[in-house]
DNA sequence: ACAGTTTTTTACTCCAGCGTCAATAAGATG
DNA sequence: CATCTTATTGACGCTGGAGTAAAAAACTGT
């Protein structure tokens, strides 16, 4: 298998790929059974190695969870950046944000950003995660407020609406991983439709 | 404190009250930190007794979780029964169901009915919980379908919409327990508003 | 094929936390 | 106040699973 060289991965790259694979497996099982209910042996088994091998890549179990959560928040951040880059109304941004958030999340499949999960992290990383969560929520809230001001959205409470927004996003990940009669993007589109119709202003 | 008798609780009643109190405390901490991350010592401490005392009331930790989950599903069931008893359109029933579900849930404060939590139960109780979940989801789905048929709701996908419905309900419990700037019923009303506007048909 | 490096394993240690048991405290009843 | 029942406690056994150290195996380059 040695080296057709050029196209084939270096050591560093292989290491990185293995890390990523491990994180994805971990995220899946954490989501299914919960962080504390999942043993490292279980994750290792699923990958096809021994628990100890994981310690070669990750400092400890918490580190593994941390990277799962980072993956998830990165999806939100990516969606946010795309929305900010869009040259359009607050309403357009909100729609794009929602759609892209769900899209990337379903693609990446990180871990649920539940309070319980975050609280399982060491103090310092907890702070970071809670900060990212607040940041995201604030951005959405402001977007809703702007959309109301510009007259494209009815007079809803921005805080509650932002929460409603995030709730649906969080839920879709949870729900769609279990059953899967519909393709991911169909579900995403439908959620966008339901959310947008809930807030849009009509003449 | 002995007995003004007549109005005061019997032994059985006291026992039942203590059980209920314990379940509520457990539910709260389970929700905060997750089932497996919560030790019985912790729950006992919060109540002001020793871990061993809990074993006088509950067979084991799983039993405690079980009762928390039952509490939650009972809220859904109550809402369903009220909706079924209502003499009105499918649309009216759906609205009532949503509102009452959230209301009772915020009042009772059971445990999150996550897959992870359910999977922490012994086989037999797992089956029961999954069955209740399915039952609830089916009822909502049918209600949505009926509302579409009767022409009061747009042509949405009943399955996805039912999921959207449940996602928001589940989320509200999670979210509102943490922060609480608004009174419970205000949040409930707002969620109903957002959901209903998302599906209602307009001329 | 050999020396050096990276990766994985085998074989442990250690402890948090569930659940038990026997002993004690509190409360009712005659 | 003596006895019987109910409620609670303190002390302990035991196991699952996180984390470690040292050896073995798998590559890499020369």
XYZ file of C-alpha atoms (C1' of nucleotides) in Angstrom:
466
model
C 0.000 0.000 0.000
C 3.127 2.062 0.394
C 3.157 5.131 -1.756
C 1.846 5.939 -5.226
C 3.158 9.164 -3.916
C 1.963 12.581 -4.547
C -1.710 11.813 -4.114
C -1.312 9.778 -0.959
C -1.473 11.004 2.572
C 1.500 11.837 4.735
C 1.840 10.664 8.269
C 0.489 13.853 9.707
C -2.461 13.666 7.377
C -3.245 10.080 8.286
C -3.053 10.979 11.927
C -5.470 13.812 11.374
C -7.876 11.589 9.449
C -7.881 9.024 12.209
C -8.558 11.714 14.774
C -11.500 12.977 12.795
C -12.900 9.503 12.328
C -12.631 8.881 16.052
C -14.448 12.123 16.849
C -17.291 11.231 14.530
C -17.706 7.787 16.000
C -17.581 9.237 19.481
C -20.163 11.887 18.632
C -22.527 9.294 17.270
C -22.361 7.099 20.339
C -22.446 10.029 22.759
C -25.627 11.166 21.049
C -27.169 7.738 21.207
C -26.389 6.820 24.781
C -25.118 9.944 26.428
C -21.573 10.918 27.323
C -21.263 9.295 30.709
C -22.986 6.112 29.621
C -20.456 5.618 26.857
C -17.199 3.873 27.724
C -13.974 4.468 25.874
C -13.781 0.729 25.273
C -17.031 1.000 23.391
C -15.815 3.776 21.137
C -12.546 1.972 20.559
C -14.337 -1.272 19.723
C -16.494 0.493 17.187
C -13.418 1.911 15.489
C -11.623 -1.409 15.710
C -8.793 -0.587 18.091
C -8.115 -0.765 21.803
C -9.051 1.872 24.291
C -5.415 2.662 24.885
C -4.929 3.604 21.247
C -7.344 6.472 21.773
C -5.062 7.903 24.402
C -2.424 8.240 21.759
C -4.673 10.709 19.960
C -6.617 12.332 22.761
C -5.573 13.478 26.175
C -8.628 11.940 27.811
C -12.336 11.325 27.456
C -13.225 14.938 28.096
C -11.023 16.021 25.226
C -12.971 13.756 22.921
C -16.264 15.300 24.005
C -14.775 18.746 23.650
C -13.877 18.150 20.041
C -17.354 16.813 19.322
C -18.914 19.968 20.683
C -16.487 22.203 18.826
C -17.538 20.457 15.637
C -21.155 21.326 16.339
C -20.600 24.959 17.214
C -18.402 25.370 14.169
C -21.471 24.566 12.092
C -23.347 27.398 13.714
C -20.437 29.728 13.260
C -20.066 28.842 9.599
C -23.751 29.513 9.027
C -23.411 32.808 10.829
C -20.469 33.907 8.717
C -22.294 33.047 5.520
C -25.292 35.015 6.709
C -23.153 38.010 7.592
C -21.464 37.873 4.199
C -24.791 37.868 2.398
C -25.776 41.138 0.817
C -29.459 41.169 1.682
C -32.110 42.002 4.260
C -32.084 40.739 7.847
C -34.899 38.459 6.818
C -32.819 36.930 4.045
C -29.915 36.487 6.414
C -32.109 34.786 8.964
C -33.416 32.342 6.372
C -29.960 31.577 5.067
C -28.590 31.187 8.564
C -31.293 28.718 9.487
C -30.935 26.662 6.345
C -27.154 26.539 6.368
C -27.033 25.759 10.067
C -29.190 22.714 9.610
C -27.417 21.660 6.426
C -23.929 21.721 7.864
C -25.076 20.165 11.096
C -26.625 17.206 9.351
C -23.500 16.792 7.313
C -20.977 17.032 10.115
C -22.945 15.242 12.793
C -21.258 16.565 15.895
C -22.466 16.013 19.427
C -25.531 17.583 20.983
C -24.722 20.819 22.696
C -26.828 20.067 25.724
C -26.138 21.677 29.016
C -25.462 18.238 30.429
C -22.751 17.628 27.864
C -21.145 20.990 28.356
C -21.161 20.541 32.102
C -19.185 17.340 31.680
C -16.221 19.370 30.470
C -13.522 20.852 32.703
C -14.225 24.373 33.917
C -12.208 26.194 31.299
C -13.692 24.472 28.284
C -17.134 24.840 29.807
C -16.709 28.589 29.777
C -15.699 28.494 26.153
C -18.706 26.448 25.110
C -21.203 28.508 27.042
C -19.677 31.617 25.500
C -20.082 30.209 22.001
C -23.658 29.312 22.767
C -24.458 32.784 24.009
C -22.722 34.345 21.053
C -24.817 32.316 18.638
C -28.051 33.024 20.427
C -27.308 36.713 20.551
C -26.640 36.872 16.849
C -29.927 35.189 16.037
C -31.820 37.375 18.441
C -30.387 40.513 16.867
C -31.222 39.199 13.423
C -34.825 38.653 14.437
C -34.961 42.134 15.932
C -33.569 43.668 12.740
C -36.044 41.742 10.629
C -38.885 43.087 12.746
C -37.550 46.604 12.463
C -37.270 46.375 8.705
C -40.863 45.152 8.623
C -40.389 41.693 7.178
C -41.195 39.812 10.345
C -44.196 40.130 12.665
C -43.851 41.581 16.096
C -42.550 38.483 17.902
C -40.306 38.360 20.950
C -36.747 38.086 19.637
C -35.475 36.189 22.637
C -38.174 33.567 22.602
C -37.988 33.275 18.858
C -34.232 32.794 18.895
C -34.742 30.044 21.402
C -37.433 28.474 19.260
C -34.997 28.625 16.356
C -32.218 26.894 18.245
C -34.556 24.336 19.701
C -35.645 23.164 16.297
C -32.070 23.029 15.052
C -30.952 21.011 18.021
C -33.887 18.707 17.678
C -33.457 17.969 14.023
C -30.044 16.510 14.682
C -31.408 14.320 17.402
C -34.436 13.179 15.579
C -33.080 12.602 12.124
C -30.202 10.443 13.277
C -32.628 7.877 14.582
C -35.198 7.449 11.869
C -34.590 8.502 8.310
C -37.447 8.030 5.905
C -36.735 11.386 4.281
C -33.422 12.659 2.900
C -31.619 15.170 5.085
C -32.076 18.191 2.860
C -35.804 17.542 2.543
C -36.158 17.640 6.293
C -33.993 20.738 6.476
C -36.105 22.494 3.854
C -39.268 21.605 5.679
C -38.025 22.916 8.980
C -37.029 26.164 7.347
C -40.472 26.394 5.831
C -42.201 25.834 9.155
C -40.035 28.305 10.983
C -40.172 31.045 8.402
C -43.925 30.812 7.997
C -44.213 31.130 11.730
C -42.602 34.546 11.812
C -43.090 36.123 8.425
C -45.297 39.202 8.167
C -48.131 39.128 5.666
C -49.980 41.970 4.102
C -46.712 19.112 64.927
C -48.611 15.961 65.800
C -52.145 15.996 64.568
C -54.731 18.702 64.088
C -56.356 15.687 62.662
C -58.759 15.485 59.892
C -56.918 17.835 57.581
C -53.490 16.335 58.176
C -51.772 13.700 56.140
C -51.701 10.020 56.979
C -48.596 7.956 56.859
C -49.287 6.712 53.376
C -49.882 10.252 52.227
C -46.647 11.504 53.717
C -44.786 8.686 52.124
C -46.296 9.569 48.780
C -45.443 13.239 49.177
C -41.836 12.405 49.973
C -41.639 10.160 46.933
C -42.940 12.912 44.704
C -40.555 15.449 46.138
C -37.670 13.112 45.533
C -38.706 12.536 41.927
C -38.851 16.247 41.275
C -35.447 16.878 42.742
C -34.049 13.976 40.757
C -35.611 15.212 37.542
C -34.136 18.636 38.015
C -30.612 17.370 38.556
C -30.866 14.748 35.837
C -31.853 17.522 33.451
C -29.004 19.721 34.552
C -26.171 17.246 34.523
C -27.473 14.142 32.853
C -28.571 10.866 34.401
C -25.259 9.070 34.593
C -23.383 12.125 35.769
C -25.720 12.445 38.733
C -24.940 10.392 41.813
C -27.545 9.251 44.269
C -25.547 10.926 47.011
C -26.046 14.185 45.185
C -29.802 13.796 44.968
C -29.991 12.710 48.580
C -27.876 15.666 49.708
C -30.156 18.069 47.905
C -33.174 16.598 49.661
C -31.365 16.535 52.972
C -31.142 12.816 53.630
C -28.685 10.021 53.003
C -28.435 7.980 49.861
C -29.637 4.939 51.717
C -32.899 6.644 52.578
C -33.715 6.802 48.882
C -33.539 3.039 48.720
C -36.368 2.908 51.170
C -38.568 4.617 48.598
C -37.108 3.458 45.299
C -35.823 0.103 44.174
C -32.772 1.630 42.527
C -31.502 4.546 40.480
C -33.195 3.331 37.322
C -36.542 3.351 39.071
C -36.035 6.989 39.923
C -35.333 7.867 36.304
C -38.306 5.809 35.228
C -40.663 7.800 37.390
C -39.237 11.048 36.100
C -39.928 9.982 32.543
C -43.415 8.758 33.375
C -44.137 12.185 34.810
C -43.174 13.778 31.524
C -45.136 11.475 29.277
C -48.147 11.831 31.516
C -48.149 15.514 30.614
C -48.359 14.627 26.958
C -51.077 12.128 27.620
C -53.111 14.582 29.626
C -52.861 17.127 26.843
C -53.899 14.484 24.353
C -56.951 13.508 26.368
C -58.039 17.102 26.697
C -57.643 17.564 22.972
C -59.651 14.449 22.242
C -62.396 15.577 24.571
C -62.639 18.950 22.850
C -65.600 19.389 20.579
C -63.956 21.224 17.730
C -61.935 20.990 14.535
C -58.644 19.120 14.204
C -57.000 22.515 14.072
C -58.536 23.525 17.384
C -57.456 20.251 18.917
C -53.924 20.686 17.682
C -53.701 24.143 19.190
C -55.121 23.009 22.499
C -52.859 19.984 22.571
C -49.773 22.115 22.005
C -50.701 24.678 24.586
C -51.712 22.215 27.257
C -48.689 20.035 26.659
C -46.347 22.920 27.283
C -48.380 24.198 30.222
C -48.452 20.929 32.120
C -44.840 20.206 31.293
C -43.647 23.479 32.706
C -45.706 22.893 35.793
C -44.684 19.307 36.455
C -41.058 19.561 35.381
C -40.275 15.926 34.645
C -37.118 14.656 33.015
C -36.172 15.059 29.380
C -37.389 12.169 27.319
C -34.177 11.864 25.372
C -33.159 8.651 23.750
C -30.118 8.603 25.979
C -32.302 8.729 29.080
C -34.668 6.069 27.860
C -31.789 3.813 26.931
C -30.551 4.016 30.485
C -33.608 2.074 31.631
C -33.863 -1.709 31.822
C -35.156 -3.399 28.671
C -38.747 -3.704 29.746
C -39.238 -0.103 30.798
C -37.413 1.031 27.685
C -40.051 -0.652 25.565
C -42.780 1.075 27.499
C -41.244 4.510 27.086
C -40.549 4.104 23.404
C -44.123 2.941 22.954
C -45.459 6.010 24.690
C -43.266 8.215 22.575
C -44.500 6.615 19.385
C -48.086 6.813 20.527
C -47.780 10.518 21.185
C -46.052 11.237 17.916
C -48.647 9.257 15.997
C -51.493 11.160 17.563
C -49.967 14.503 16.652
C -49.190 13.352 13.140
C -52.773 12.244 12.604
C -54.034 15.508 14.002
C -51.905 17.445 11.538
C -53.127 15.251 8.711
C -56.753 15.809 9.695
C -56.210 19.546 9.924
C -54.789 19.532 6.416
C -57.706 17.502 5.155
C -60.228 19.834 6.714
C -58.425 22.719 5.035
C -57.291 24.660 8.062
C -53.601 23.864 7.719
C -51.322 24.222 4.679
C -50.008 21.205 2.866
C -47.110 20.355 5.196
C -45.584 16.946 5.843
C -47.368 15.558 8.913
C -44.417 13.483 10.047
C -41.905 16.284 9.873
C -44.369 18.701 11.404
C -45.128 16.377 14.282
C -41.418 16.145 14.909
C -41.074 19.908 14.769
C -43.889 20.119 17.284
C -42.279 17.720 19.712
C -38.885 19.282 19.278
C -40.126 22.651 20.374
C -41.962 21.163 23.339
C -38.919 19.257 24.461
C -36.755 22.301 24.048
C -38.915 24.639 26.008
C -38.495 22.515 29.081
C -34.769 22.539 28.668
C -34.407 26.157 27.907
C -36.814 27.702 30.347
C -35.422 25.896 33.358
C -32.111 27.661 32.898
C -32.998 31.249 32.297
C -36.335 32.723 33.197
C -36.830 36.333 32.351
C -40.375 35.637 31.169
C -43.161 33.875 33.057
C -43.841 30.325 31.968
C -47.212 30.923 30.415
C -45.900 33.821 28.356
C -43.258 31.587 26.838
C -45.830 28.871 26.256
C -48.158 31.295 24.506
C -45.362 32.530 22.318
C -44.313 29.069 21.262
C -47.887 28.234 20.382
C -48.057 31.405 18.339
C -44.890 30.618 16.433
C -45.896 27.053 15.752
C -49.450 27.784 14.712
C -48.461 30.608 12.409
C -46.007 28.261 10.798
C -48.686 25.833 9.690
C -51.936 27.752 9.397
C -53.480 28.201 5.978
C -54.296 31.731 4.861
C -56.695 32.865 2.234
C 18.124 -6.556 6.979
C 18.873 -3.111 10.591
C 18.191 1.092 13.436
C 14.901 4.444 14.534
C 10.318 6.096 14.930
C 5.402 5.826 15.253
C 1.436 3.285 16.549
C -1.046 -0.214 19.117
C -1.532 -3.597 22.660
C -1.343 -6.200 27.047
C -1.574 -5.914 31.680
C -2.105 -3.495 35.188
C -3.812 0.511 39.183
C -7.236 3.080 41.207
C -11.513 5.138 42.494
C -16.287 6.879 42.134
C -20.518 5.411 42.975
C -24.304 1.710 43.198
C -26.394 -1.208 46.169
C -26.637 -3.980 50.830
C -26.932 -4.996 55.728
C -27.161 -4.436 60.348
C -27.771 -0.946 63.708
C -30.055 3.181 65.359
C -33.656 6.897 65.621
C -38.271 8.544 65.284
C -43.113 7.821 65.688
C -47.322 5.414 66.767
C -50.195 2.479 70.035
C -51.817 0.330 74.070
C -43.179 3.989 79.270
C -42.670 -0.392 76.823
C -43.350 -2.300 72.372
C -43.976 -2.540 67.675
C -43.588 -0.341 63.233
C -41.674 2.936 60.149
C -37.902 5.745 58.646
C -33.038 6.845 58.394
C -28.166 6.170 58.998
C -23.135 4.551 58.920
C -20.075 1.399 57.338
C -18.842 -1.641 53.819
C -18.447 -4.903 49.355
C -17.977 -4.810 44.782
C -17.682 -3.526 39.926
C -17.161 -0.749 35.747
C -14.518 2.008 33.555
C -10.865 5.956 33.349
C -6.271 6.376 32.971
C -0.928 4.590 32.953
C 3.453 2.151 31.928
C 6.069 -0.815 29.552
C 6.400 -4.123 25.921
C 5.312 -5.470 21.193
C 4.174 -4.625 16.508
C 4.055 -1.956 12.425
C 6.012 1.177 9.531
C 10.134 4.241 7.321
C 14.266 5.224 5.539
C 19.022 3.723 4.562
